[in-house]
PDB file of C-alpha atoms and ligand atoms in Angstrom:
ATOM      1  CA  MET L  25      96.276 133.986  91.017  1.00  0.00           C
ATOM      2  CA  ASP L  26      92.868 132.400  91.676  1.00  0.00           C
ATOM      3  CA  GLU L  27      92.794 131.912  95.454  1.00  0.00           C
ATOM      4  CA  SER L  28      90.189 129.150  95.481  1.00  0.00           C
ATOM      5  CA  ALA L  29      92.232 127.115  92.998  1.00  0.00           C
ATOM      6  CA  GLU L  30      95.240 127.519  95.255  1.00  0.00           C
ATOM      7  CA  LYS L  31      93.248 126.319  98.297  1.00  0.00           C
ATOM      8  CA  GLU L  32      91.923 123.343  96.397  1.00  0.00           C
ATOM      9  CA  ALA L  33      95.341 122.277  95.143  1.00  0.00           C
ATOM     10  CA  PRO L  34      95.323 118.852  96.781  1.00  0.00           C
ATOM     11  CA  GLN L  35      99.042 118.362  97.214  1.00  0.00           C
ATOM     12  CA  THR L  36     102.124 120.510  97.057  1.00  0.00           C
ATOM     13  CA  LEU L  37     105.141 119.177  95.218  1.00  0.00           C
ATOM     14  CA  PRO L  38     107.091 118.432  98.428  1.00  0.00           C
ATOM     15  CA  HIS L  39     104.020 116.541  99.678  1.00  0.00           C
ATOM     16  CA  VAL L  40     103.909 114.415  96.518  1.00  0.00           C
ATOM     17  CA  VAL L  41     107.626 113.744  96.734  1.00  0.00           C
ATOM     18  CA  ARG L  42     107.267 112.772 100.393  1.00  0.00           C
ATOM     19  CA  LEU L  43     104.336 110.437  99.602  1.00  0.00           C
ATOM     20  CA  ALA L  44     106.308 108.793  96.819  1.00  0.00           C
ATOM     21  CA  SER L  45     109.217 108.160  99.127  1.00  0.00           C
ATOM     22  CA  LEU L  46     106.857 106.870 101.835  1.00  0.00           C
ATOM     23  CA  GLY L  47     105.531 104.377  99.264  1.00  0.00           C
ATOM     24  CA  GLU L  48     109.081 103.252  98.661  1.00  0.00           C
ATOM     25  CA  ILE L  49     109.721 102.980 102.390  1.00  0.00           C
ATOM     26  CA  ALA L  50     106.540 100.936 102.917  1.00  0.00           C
ATOM     27  CA  ALA L  51     107.745  98.496 100.265  1.00  0.00           C
ATOM     28  CA  GLU L  52     111.152  98.384 101.932  1.00  0.00           C
ATOM     29  CA  VAL L  53     109.609  97.582 105.330  1.00  0.00           C
ATOM     30  CA  ALA L  54     107.706  94.713 103.723  1.00  0.00           C
ATOM     31  CA  HIS L  55     110.944  93.585 102.062  1.00  0.00           C
ATOM     32  CA  GLU L  56     112.751  93.455 105.386  1.00  0.00           C
ATOM     33  CA  LEU L  57     109.908  91.644 107.172  1.00  0.00           C
ATOM     34  CA  ARG L  58     109.803  88.760 104.709  1.00  0.00           C
ATOM     35  CA  ASN L  59     112.544  86.676 106.333  1.00  0.00           C
ATOM     36  CA  ALA L  60     111.138  87.171 109.836  1.00  0.00           C
ATOM     37  CA  LEU L  61     107.634  86.164 108.730  1.00  0.00           C
ATOM     38  CA  GLN L  62     108.910  83.086 106.911  1.00  0.00           C
ATOM     39  CA  ILE L  63     110.752  81.959 110.038  1.00  0.00           C
ATOM     40  CA  ILE L  64     107.715  82.605 112.233  1.00  0.00           C
ATOM     41  CA  SER L  65     105.486  80.492 109.950  1.00  0.00           C
ATOM     42  CA  ALA L  66     107.995  77.627 109.702  1.00  0.00           C
ATOM     43  CA  ASN L  67     108.513  77.517 113.454  1.00  0.00           C
ATOM     44  CA  ALA L  68     104.784  77.791 114.219  1.00  0.00           C
ATOM     45  CA  TYR L  69     104.312  74.684 112.066  1.00  0.00           C
ATOM     46  CA  LEU L  70     107.100  72.838 113.913  1.00  0.00           C
ATOM     47  CA  ALA L  71     105.740  73.968 117.297  1.00  0.00           C
ATOM     48  CA  ARG L  72     102.380  72.481 116.397  1.00  0.00           C
ATOM     49  CA  LEU L  73     103.997  69.146 115.495  1.00  0.00           C
ATOM     50  CA  THR L  74     106.016  68.976 118.731  1.00  0.00           C
ATOM     51  CA  PRO L  75     104.142  70.989 121.375  1.00  0.00           C
ATOM     52  CA  SER L  76     106.377  69.748 124.203  1.00  0.00           C
ATOM     53  CA  ASP L  77     109.525  71.261 122.660  1.00  0.00           C
ATOM     54  CA  PRO L  78     109.881  74.997 123.519  1.00  0.00           C
ATOM     55  CA  GLN L  79     112.694  75.741 121.028  1.00  0.00           C
ATOM     56  CA  TYR L  80     110.329  76.610 118.177  1.00  0.00           C
ATOM     57  CA  LEU L  81     108.313  78.986 120.334  1.00  0.00           C
ATOM     58  CA  LEU L  82     111.537  80.692 121.402  1.00  0.00           C
ATOM     59  CA  LYS L  83     112.466  81.179 117.744  1.00  0.00           C
ATOM     60  CA  ILE L  84     109.027  82.625 117.041  1.00  0.00           C
ATOM     61  CA  GLU L  85     109.442  85.025 119.948  1.00  0.00           C
ATOM     62  CA  ARG L  86     112.901  86.073 118.785  1.00  0.00           C
ATOM     63  CA  SER L  87     111.789  86.611 115.171  1.00  0.00           C
ATOM     64  CA  ALA L  88     108.737  88.608 116.259  1.00  0.00           C
ATOM     65  CA  ARG L  89     110.988  90.837 118.391  1.00  0.00           C
ATOM     66  CA  LEU L  90     113.326  91.377 115.444  1.00  0.00           C
ATOM     67  CA  ALA L  91     110.372  92.162 113.191  1.00  0.00           C
ATOM     68  CA  HIS L  92     109.207  94.839 115.639  1.00  0.00           C
ATOM     69  CA  GLY L  93     112.707  96.314 115.654  1.00  0.00           C
ATOM     70  CA  ILE L  94     112.762  96.391 111.849  1.00  0.00           C
ATOM     71  CA  VAL L  95     109.460  98.269 111.672  1.00  0.00           C
ATOM     72  CA  ASP L  96     110.579 100.746 114.349  1.00  0.00           C
ATOM     73  CA  ASP L  97     113.968 101.370 112.734  1.00  0.00           C
ATOM     74  CA  VAL L  98     112.760 101.769 109.165  1.00  0.00           C
ATOM     75  CA  MET L  99     109.795 103.956 110.182  1.00  0.00           C
ATOM     76  CA  ALA L 100     112.200 106.161 112.155  1.00  0.00           C
ATOM     77  CA  LEU L 101     114.175 106.468 108.939  1.00  0.00           C
ATOM     78  CA  ALA L 102     110.993 107.567 107.127  1.00  0.00           C
ATOM     79  CA  ARG L 103     110.398 110.236 109.774  1.00  0.00           C
ATOM     80  CA  GLY L 104     113.955 111.432 109.372  1.00  0.00           C
ATOM     81  CA  GLU L 105     114.832 110.500 112.949  1.00  0.00           C
ATOM     82  CA  ALA L 106     117.621 108.070 112.215  1.00  0.00           C
ATOM     83  CA  ASP L 107     120.375 110.629 112.594  1.00  0.00           C
ATOM     84  CA  GLY L 108     119.196 111.428 116.113  1.00  0.00           C
ATOM     85  CA  ALA L 109     120.606 108.137 117.273  1.00  0.00           C
ATOM     86  CA  LEU L 110     124.135 108.387 115.927  1.00  0.00           C
ATOM     87  CA  ALA L 111     125.738 109.427 119.195  1.00  0.00           C
ATOM     88  CA  GLU L 112     127.086 106.132 120.491  1.00  0.00           C
ATOM     89  CA  PRO L 113     129.947 104.294 118.803  1.00  0.00           C
ATOM     90  CA  ALA L 114     128.817 100.691 118.262  1.00  0.00           C
ATOM     91  CA  PRO L 115     131.150  97.685 117.857  1.00  0.00           C
ATOM     92  CA  LEU L 116     130.933  96.419 114.276  1.00  0.00           C
ATOM     93  CA  SER L 117     131.159  92.796 115.418  1.00  0.00           C
ATOM     94  CA  GLU L 118     127.834  93.174 117.266  1.00  0.00           C
ATOM     95  CA  ILE L 119     126.176  94.877 114.321  1.00  0.00           C
ATOM     96  CA  LEU L 120     127.294  92.080 111.989  1.00  0.00           C
ATOM     97  CA  ALA L 121     125.977  89.411 114.373  1.00  0.00           C
ATOM     98  CA  THR L 122     122.531  91.075 114.321  1.00  0.00           C
ATOM     99  CA  ALA L 123     122.717  91.411 110.539  1.00  0.00           C
ATOM    100  CA  ARG L 124     123.092  87.634 110.174  1.00  0.00           C
ATOM    101  CA  GLU L 125     120.067  86.693 112.212  1.00  0.00           C
ATOM    102  CA  LEU L 126     117.243  85.188 110.170  1.00  0.00           C
ATOM    103  CA  LEU L 127     119.516  84.443 107.190  1.00  0.00           C
ATOM    104  CA  PRO L 128     120.478  81.015 105.827  1.00  0.00           C
ATOM    105  CA  ASP L 129     123.944  79.792 106.838  1.00  0.00           C
ATOM    106  CA  ALA L 130     127.045  81.091 105.085  1.00  0.00           C
ATOM    107  CA  ASP L 131     130.797  81.019 105.716  1.00  0.00           C
ATOM    108  CA  TYR L 132     131.696  84.383 107.190  1.00  0.00           C
ATOM    109  CA  ASP L 133     135.260  85.612 107.404  1.00  0.00           C
ATOM    110  CA  ASP L 134     135.409  88.815 109.479  1.00  0.00           C
ATOM    111  CA  HIS L 135     138.204  91.338 109.926  1.00  0.00           C
ATOM    112  CA  VAL L 136     136.486  93.894 112.127  1.00  0.00           C
ATOM    113  CA  ALA L 137     137.873  93.183 115.596  1.00  0.00           C
ATOM    114  CA  GLY L 138     137.967  96.210 117.886  1.00  0.00           C
ATOM    115  CA  ILE L 139     136.496  98.606 115.300  1.00  0.00           C
ATOM    116  CA  THR L 140     133.509 100.753 116.206  1.00  0.00           C
ATOM    117  CA  ALA L 141     131.380 103.106 114.103  1.00  0.00           C
ATOM    118  CA  ARG L 142     129.053 105.984 115.019  1.00  0.00           C
ATOM    119  CA  VAL L 143     125.883 104.466 113.664  1.00  0.00           C
ATOM    120  CA  GLN L 144     122.326 103.641 114.571  1.00  0.00           C
ATOM    121  CA  GLY L 145     122.983  99.945 115.301  1.00  0.00           C
ATOM    122  CA  GLY L 146     119.605  98.526 114.241  1.00  0.00           C
ATOM    123  CA  LEU L 147     119.571 100.329 110.905  1.00  0.00           C
ATOM    124  CA  CYS L 148     123.185  99.607 110.189  1.00  0.00           C
ATOM    125  CA  ALA L 149     122.507  95.908 110.843  1.00  0.00           C
ATOM    126  CA  ARG L 150     119.735  96.128 108.174  1.00  0.00           C
ATOM    127  CA  LEU L 151     122.275  97.482 105.699  1.00  0.00           C
ATOM    128  CA  PHE L 152     124.655  94.554 106.213  1.00  0.00           C
ATOM    129  CA  HIS L 153     121.728  92.143 106.286  1.00  0.00           C
ATOM    130  CA  ILE L 154     120.811  93.297 102.769  1.00  0.00           C
ATOM    131  CA  LEU L 155     124.371  92.755 101.485  1.00  0.00           C
ATOM    132  CA  TYR L 156     124.600  89.291 103.075  1.00  0.00           C
ATOM    133  CA  ASP L 157     121.145  88.334 101.812  1.00  0.00           C
ATOM    134  CA  ASN L 158     122.189  89.216  98.253  1.00  0.00           C
ATOM    135  CA  ALA L 159     125.498  87.358  98.524  1.00  0.00           C
ATOM    136  CA  ILE L 160     123.762  84.241  99.866  1.00  0.00           C
ATOM    137  CA  ARG L 161     121.106  84.316  97.148  1.00  0.00           C
ATOM    138  CA  ALA L 162     123.690  84.910  94.399  1.00  0.00           C
ATOM    139  CA  ALA L 163     125.700  81.871  95.548  1.00  0.00           C
ATOM    140  CA  VAL L 164     122.784  79.382  95.410  1.00  0.00           C
ATOM    141  CA  PRO L 165     123.102  76.402  95.094  1.00  0.00           C
ATOM    142  CA  ALA L 166     126.568  76.819  96.622  1.00  0.00           C
ATOM    143  CA  ARG L 167     127.132  78.046 100.175  1.00  0.00           C
ATOM    144  CA  ALA L 168     128.279  81.663 100.143  1.00  0.00           C
ATOM    145  CA  ARG L 169     131.684  82.658 101.413  1.00  0.00           C
ATOM    146  CA  ILE L 170     131.588  86.268 102.580  1.00  0.00           C
ATOM    147  CA  VAL L 171     134.492  88.418 103.714  1.00  0.00           C
ATOM    148  CA  THR L 172     133.831  91.559 105.772  1.00  0.00           C
ATOM    149  CA  ARG L 173     136.804  93.840 106.268  1.00  0.00           C
ATOM    150  CA  ALA L 174     136.800  97.098 108.242  1.00  0.00           C
ATOM    151  CA  THR L 175     139.443  99.814 108.303  1.00  0.00           C
ATOM    152  CA  ALA L 176     139.463 102.631 110.852  1.00  0.00           C
ATOM    153  CA  HIS L 177     140.964 105.869 109.545  1.00  0.00           C
ATOM    154  CA  GLU L 178     142.564 108.744 111.397  1.00  0.00           C
ATOM    155  CA  GLY L 179     139.867 111.167 112.463  1.00  0.00           C
ATOM    156  CA  GLY L 180     137.414 108.380 113.255  1.00  0.00           C
ATOM    157  CA  SER L 181     135.906 107.511 109.858  1.00  0.00           C
ATOM    158  CA  VAL L 182     135.497 103.830 109.059  1.00  0.00           C
ATOM    159  CA  THR L 183     135.425 101.923 105.767  1.00  0.00           C
ATOM    160  CA  VAL L 184     133.791  98.511 105.559  1.00  0.00           C
ATOM    161  CA  GLU L 185     134.029  96.219 102.533  1.00  0.00           C
ATOM    162  CA  VAL L 186     131.823  93.171 102.035  1.00  0.00           C
ATOM    163  CA  SER L 187     132.804  90.729  99.275  1.00  0.00           C
ATOM    164  CA  ASP L 188     131.644  87.302  98.237  1.00  0.00           C
ATOM    165  CA  ASP L 189     132.974  84.635  95.922  1.00  0.00           C
ATOM    166  CA  GLY L 190     129.726  84.195  93.965  1.00  0.00           C
ATOM    167  CA  PRO L 191     129.106  84.924  90.275  1.00  0.00           C
ATOM    168  CA  GLY L 192     129.312  88.700  90.718  1.00  0.00           C
ATOM    169  CA  VAL L 193     126.939  91.532  89.830  1.00  0.00           C
ATOM    170  CA  PRO L 194     125.720  91.281  86.211  1.00  0.00           C
ATOM    171  CA  PRO L 195     127.532  93.961  84.123  1.00  0.00           C
ATOM    172  CA  GLU L 196     124.277  95.501  82.826  1.00  0.00           C
ATOM    173  CA  LEU L 197     123.217  96.301  86.411  1.00  0.00           C
ATOM    174  CA  ARG L 198     126.352  97.985  87.624  1.00  0.00           C
ATOM    175  CA  GLU L 199     125.283 101.562  86.901  1.00  0.00           C
ATOM    176  CA  THR L 200     121.748 101.326  88.318  1.00  0.00           C
ATOM    177  CA  LEU L 201     122.168  98.763  91.085  1.00  0.00           C
ATOM    178  CA  PHE L 202     121.040 101.070  93.903  1.00  0.00           C
ATOM    179  CA  GLU L 203     117.896 102.347  92.160  1.00  0.00           C
ATOM    180  CA  PRO L 204     114.590 100.885  93.415  1.00  0.00           C
ATOM    181  CA  LEU L 205     113.153  97.995  91.364  1.00  0.00           C
ATOM    182  CA  VAL L 206     116.439  97.158  89.632  1.00  0.00           C
ATOM    183  CA  THR L 207     116.844  93.392  89.810  1.00  0.00           C
ATOM    184  CA  ALA L 208     118.311  90.555  87.798  1.00  0.00           C
ATOM    185  CA  ARG L 209     117.158  87.808  90.143  1.00  0.00           C
ATOM    186  CA  PRO L 210     114.040  85.731  89.480  1.00  0.00           C
ATOM    187  CA  GLY L 211     111.766  86.496  92.425  1.00  0.00           C
ATOM    188  CA  GLY L 212     113.734  89.637  93.306  1.00  0.00           C
ATOM    189  CA  THR L 213     112.042  93.020  93.676  1.00  0.00           C
ATOM    190  CA  GLY L 214     115.095  95.249  93.569  1.00  0.00           C
ATOM    191  CA  LEU L 215     114.418  96.940  96.883  1.00  0.00           C
ATOM    192  CA  GLY L 216     117.312  95.674  98.978  1.00  0.00           C
ATOM    193  CA  LEU L 217     120.087  97.916  97.726  1.00  0.00           C
ATOM    194  CA  ALA L 218     117.742 100.924  97.466  1.00  0.00           C
ATOM    195  CA  LEU L 219     117.122 100.592 101.207  1.00  0.00           C
ATOM    196  CA  ALA L 220     120.850 100.022 101.825  1.00  0.00           C
ATOM    197  CA  ARG L 221     121.573 103.329 100.082  1.00  0.00           C
ATOM    198  CA  ARG L 222     118.862 105.128 102.062  1.00  0.00           C
ATOM    199  CA  ILE L 223     120.324 103.797 105.321  1.00  0.00           C
ATOM    200  CA  ALA L 224     123.831 104.832 104.269  1.00  0.00           C
ATOM    201  CA  ALA L 225     122.576 108.334 103.382  1.00  0.00           C
ATOM    202  CA  ALA L 226     120.887 108.674 106.796  1.00  0.00           C
ATOM    203  CA  HIS L 227     124.347 108.127 108.289  1.00  0.00           C
ATOM    204  CA  GLU L 228     125.957 110.548 105.837  1.00  0.00           C
ATOM    205  CA  ALA L 229     127.805 107.476 104.607  1.00  0.00           C
ATOM    206  CA  THR L 230     128.205 106.276 101.020  1.00  0.00           C
ATOM    207  CA  ILE L 231     127.782 102.802  99.577  1.00  0.00           C
ATOM    208  CA  ALA L 232     129.143 101.660  96.234  1.00  0.00           C
ATOM    209  CA  LEU L 233     130.119  98.603  94.272  1.00  0.00           C
ATOM    210  CA  VAL L 234     133.906  98.641  94.038  1.00  0.00           C
ATOM    211  CA  PRO L 235     134.826  98.982  90.328  1.00  0.00           C
ATOM    212  CA  GLY L 236     136.765  96.071  88.897  1.00  0.00           C
ATOM    213  CA  THR L 237     135.427  93.578  91.445  1.00  0.00           C
ATOM    214  CA  ASN L 238     132.787  90.885  91.028  1.00  0.00           C
ATOM    215  CA  ALA L 239     130.824  91.751  94.142  1.00  0.00           C
ATOM    216  CA  THR L 240     132.660  93.922  96.651  1.00  0.00           C
ATOM    217  CA  PHE L 241     130.489  96.566  98.295  1.00  0.00           C
ATOM    218  CA  ARG L 242     132.201  99.412 100.085  1.00  0.00           C
ATOM    219  CA  ILE L 243     130.621 101.590 102.756  1.00  0.00           C
ATOM    220  CA  ASP L 244     132.389 104.725 103.939  1.00  0.00           C
ATOM    221  CA  PHE L 245     131.131 105.901 107.318  1.00  0.00           C
ATOM    222  CA  VAL L 246     132.056 109.433 108.339  1.00  0.00           C
TER     223      VAL L 246
HETATM  224  N1  LIG S   1     126.526  89.945  96.009  1.00  0.00           N
HETATM  225  C1  LIG S   1     125.924  89.944  94.812  1.00  0.00           C
HETATM  226  N2  LIG S   1     126.311  89.074  93.839  1.00  0.00           N
HETATM  227  C2  LIG S   1     125.715  89.095  92.624  1.00  0.00           C
HETATM  228  N3  LIG S   1     124.729  89.927  92.272  1.00  0.00           N
HETATM  229  C3  LIG S   1     124.313  90.811  93.198  1.00  0.00           C
HETATM  230  C4  LIG S   1     124.870  90.872  94.498  1.00  0.00           C
HETATM  231  N4  LIG S   1     124.264  91.864  95.177  1.00  0.00           N
HETATM  232  C5  LIG S   1     123.344  92.378  94.335  1.00  0.00           C
HETATM  233  N5  LIG S   1     123.375  91.753  93.159  1.00  0.00           N
HETATM  234  C6  LIG S   1     122.527  92.046  91.980  1.00  0.00           C
HETATM  235  O1  LIG S   1     121.876  93.277  92.221  1.00  0.00           O
HETATM  236  C7  LIG S   1     120.475  93.139  92.050  1.00  0.00           C
HETATM  237  C8  LIG S   1     119.756  94.121  92.955  1.00  0.00           C
HETATM  238  O2  LIG S   1     119.868  93.748  94.317  1.00  0.00           O
HETATM  239  P1  LIG S   1     118.731  94.178  95.351  1.00  0.00           P
HETATM  240  O3  LIG S   1     119.049  93.621  96.674  1.00  0.00           O
HETATM  241  O4  LIG S   1     118.517  95.640  95.245  1.00  0.00           O
HETATM  242  O5  LIG S   1     117.437  93.502  94.763  1.00  0.00           O
HETATM  243  P2  LIG S   1     117.100  91.948  94.657  1.00  0.00           P
HETATM  244  O6  LIG S   1     118.009  91.159  95.529  1.00  0.00           O
HETATM  245  O7  LIG S   1     117.066  91.582  93.209  1.00  0.00           O
HETATM  246  O8  LIG S   1     115.612  91.897  95.193  1.00  0.00           O
HETATM  247  P3  LIG S   1     115.145  92.084  96.713  1.00  0.00           P
HETATM  248  O9  LIG S   1     116.357  92.368  97.550  1.00  0.00           O
HETATM  249  O10 LIG S   1     114.233  93.266  96.670  1.00  0.00           O
HETATM  250  O11 LIG S   1     114.461  90.830  97.055  1.00  0.00           O
HETATM  251  C9  LIG S   1     120.198  91.675  92.298  1.00  0.00           C
HETATM  252  O12 LIG S   1     119.034  91.236  91.596  1.00  0.00           O
HETATM  253  C10 LIG S   1     121.459  90.990  91.754  1.00  0.00           C
HETATM  254  O13 LIG S   1     121.345  90.797  90.371  1.00  0.00           O
HETATM  255 MG1  LIG S   2     118.305  91.779  97.563  1.00  0.00          MG
END
């Protein structure tokens, strides 16, 4: 083989694959930052109108902190470090509370009391955030009603199901739902569920739409 050609080969196949997935991850980081940035802008505007009221500045501070956490968590995922943080069992109720920050209001009905999962809490909160975000957007103009149900199995594995009473996932999307750029929503980019699947995979968990349901997503944690 011609040695100089080999030296000049700009990128190996694994390098190209890695770059492609970094591109996807960069888009997913941007996707996750959108809500935080919107809230920061809205509250900066309100803070300017009422400078004596600290509540808007506190919201800006909180959203900026969450945005930092999102960048750190998703970049750790890109570096393949997410599984390093699986050691501690985290209460699902706390993860769900974080997942709901920065989202519009919805009616949540939770059945997760006392159940913990061995997960990286920040990333796992992103996964549920994505499911709630989709349920809330699908319900518009109605207010979403979202049920989250967890089951702990013998041996320590945990199943969580998230369902909503909205219109359901369009039938033509059911096979490809978790692929990047698959969307049926005006203004959607189709990155949410791709990131949800990446987060699940980093936990050696699986995520799927439950067959025969309108919009029930099931996550099986090991
Ligand atoms: N709970 C749900 N109810 C109805 N449809 C859903 C639900 N969750 C997902 N979908 C459908 O799956 C599609 C893909 O979802 P995904 O989160 O990957 O992308 P998106 O919401 O369209 O865009 P993005 O999240 O990138 O802004 C959505 O466009 C929607 O059609
Ligand atoms: Mg989405």
